[in-house]
C-alpha positions as CSV (number, residue, x, y, z in Angstrom):
1,M,-38.2,-67.4,18.1
2,T,-35.9,-66.1,20.9
3,K,-33.4,-63.6,20.8
4,S,-30.6,-66.4,21.0
5,E,-32.4,-68.3,18.1
6,L,-32.5,-65.1,16.1
7,V,-28.7,-64.7,16.7
8,S,-28.1,-68.1,15.6
9,A,-30.0,-67.8,12.5
10,I,-28.4,-64.6,11.5
11,A,-25.0,-66.1,12.2
12,E,-25.8,-68.9,9.8
13,K,-27.4,-66.8,7.0
14,A,-24.5,-64.3,7.1
15,G,-21.8,-66.7,7.8
16,L,-20.7,-64.8,10.8
17,R,-19.7,-65.9,14.2
18,K,-22.6,-65.9,16.9
19,K,-20.7,-63.3,18.7
20,D,-20.6,-61.1,15.8
21,A,-24.2,-61.6,14.8
22,E,-25.3,-60.8,18.4
23,A,-23.2,-57.7,18.3
24,A,-24.8,-56.7,15.0
25,L,-28.4,-57.5,16.5
26,N,-27.7,-55.6,19.7
27,A,-26.5,-52.5,17.7
28,F,-29.6,-52.5,15.5
29,L,-32.0,-52.9,18.5
30,E,-30.0,-49.7,20.2
31,V,-30.4,-47.7,17.1
32,V,-33.8,-48.4,16.8
33,T,-34.7,-47.6,20.5
34,E,-32.5,-44.3,20.4
35,T,-34.4,-43.1,17.1
36,L,-37.7,-43.9,18.6
37,K,-36.9,-41.9,21.8
38,K,-36.0,-39.1,19.7
39,G,-39.7,-39.3,18.2
40,D,-38.3,-40.3,14.9
41,K,-39.3,-43.4,12.8
42,V,-37.1,-46.2,11.3
43,E,-38.3,-47.2,7.8
44,I,-36.8,-50.4,6.1
45,R,-38.1,-50.3,2.8
46,G,-40.1,-53.6,2.0
47,F,-39.8,-54.7,5.7
48,G,-41.5,-52.2,7.6
49,T,-41.5,-49.0,9.8
50,F,-40.9,-48.7,13.5
51,L,-42.7,-45.6,14.9
52,M,-44.3,-44.1,17.9
53,K,-48.0,-44.0,18.1
54,E,-50.0,-42.0,20.5
55,R,-52.9,-43.6,22.4
56,A,-55.9,-41.4,23.4
57,A,-57.0,-41.1,27.0
58,R,-59.8,-43.5,27.8
59,V,-61.8,-44.9,30.7
60,A,-61.3,-48.5,31.8
61,R,-62.8,-50.6,34.2
62,N,-61.0,-52.4,37.2
63,P,-62.3,-56.1,36.5
64,K,-62.3,-56.9,40.2
65,T,-64.1,-54.1,41.5
66,G,-65.9,-52.8,38.5
67,K,-64.8,-49.2,39.4
68,E,-63.9,-46.9,36.5
69,V,-60.4,-46.1,36.0
70,K,-59.1,-43.2,33.9
71,V,-56.2,-44.1,31.8
72,P,-54.1,-41.0,30.5
73,P,-53.0,-40.8,27.0
74,K,-49.4,-42.0,26.2
75,V,-47.1,-42.9,23.4
76,V,-46.1,-46.5,22.6
77,P,-43.9,-48.0,20.0
78,D,-45.5,-49.5,17.1
79,F,-44.5,-51.5,13.8
80,K,-46.2,-51.2,10.5
81,P,-45.2,-54.1,8.0
82,G,-44.0,-53.0,4.7
83,K,-45.5,-54.3,1.2
84,D,-43.0,-57.3,0.7
85,L,-43.4,-58.5,4.4
86,K,-47.0,-58.3,4.1
87,E,-47.1,-60.2,0.7
88,A,-44.7,-62.9,2.1
89,T,-46.9,-63.5,5.1
90,E,-50.2,-63.6,3.1
91,K,-48.7,-66.5,1.1
92,I,-48.3,-68.4,4.3
93,L,-51.9,-68.1,5.1
94,K,-53.0,-69.1,1.7
95,K,-51.2,-72.4,2.0
96,R,-53.0,-73.4,5.0
């Protein structure tokens, strides 16, 4: 699903104009981004938690030359699904 498809779906579900749904989605994304930049997490009960996760330093290999490359540690955004989301998606897999 693309962002424009998500905006359309939100507008339809909430009975909003697409312009209002897009503004709400953009505000949500901005708040989540700003919160993560501060090092805090965003927890939506039942849905999941957006947080920053630290990746350890490692040694990788350049596939073209085979030469080792040191990759420094870094912090990356992460998402942990909540209980309700996990259960809802597990039901989909069981239907297959």
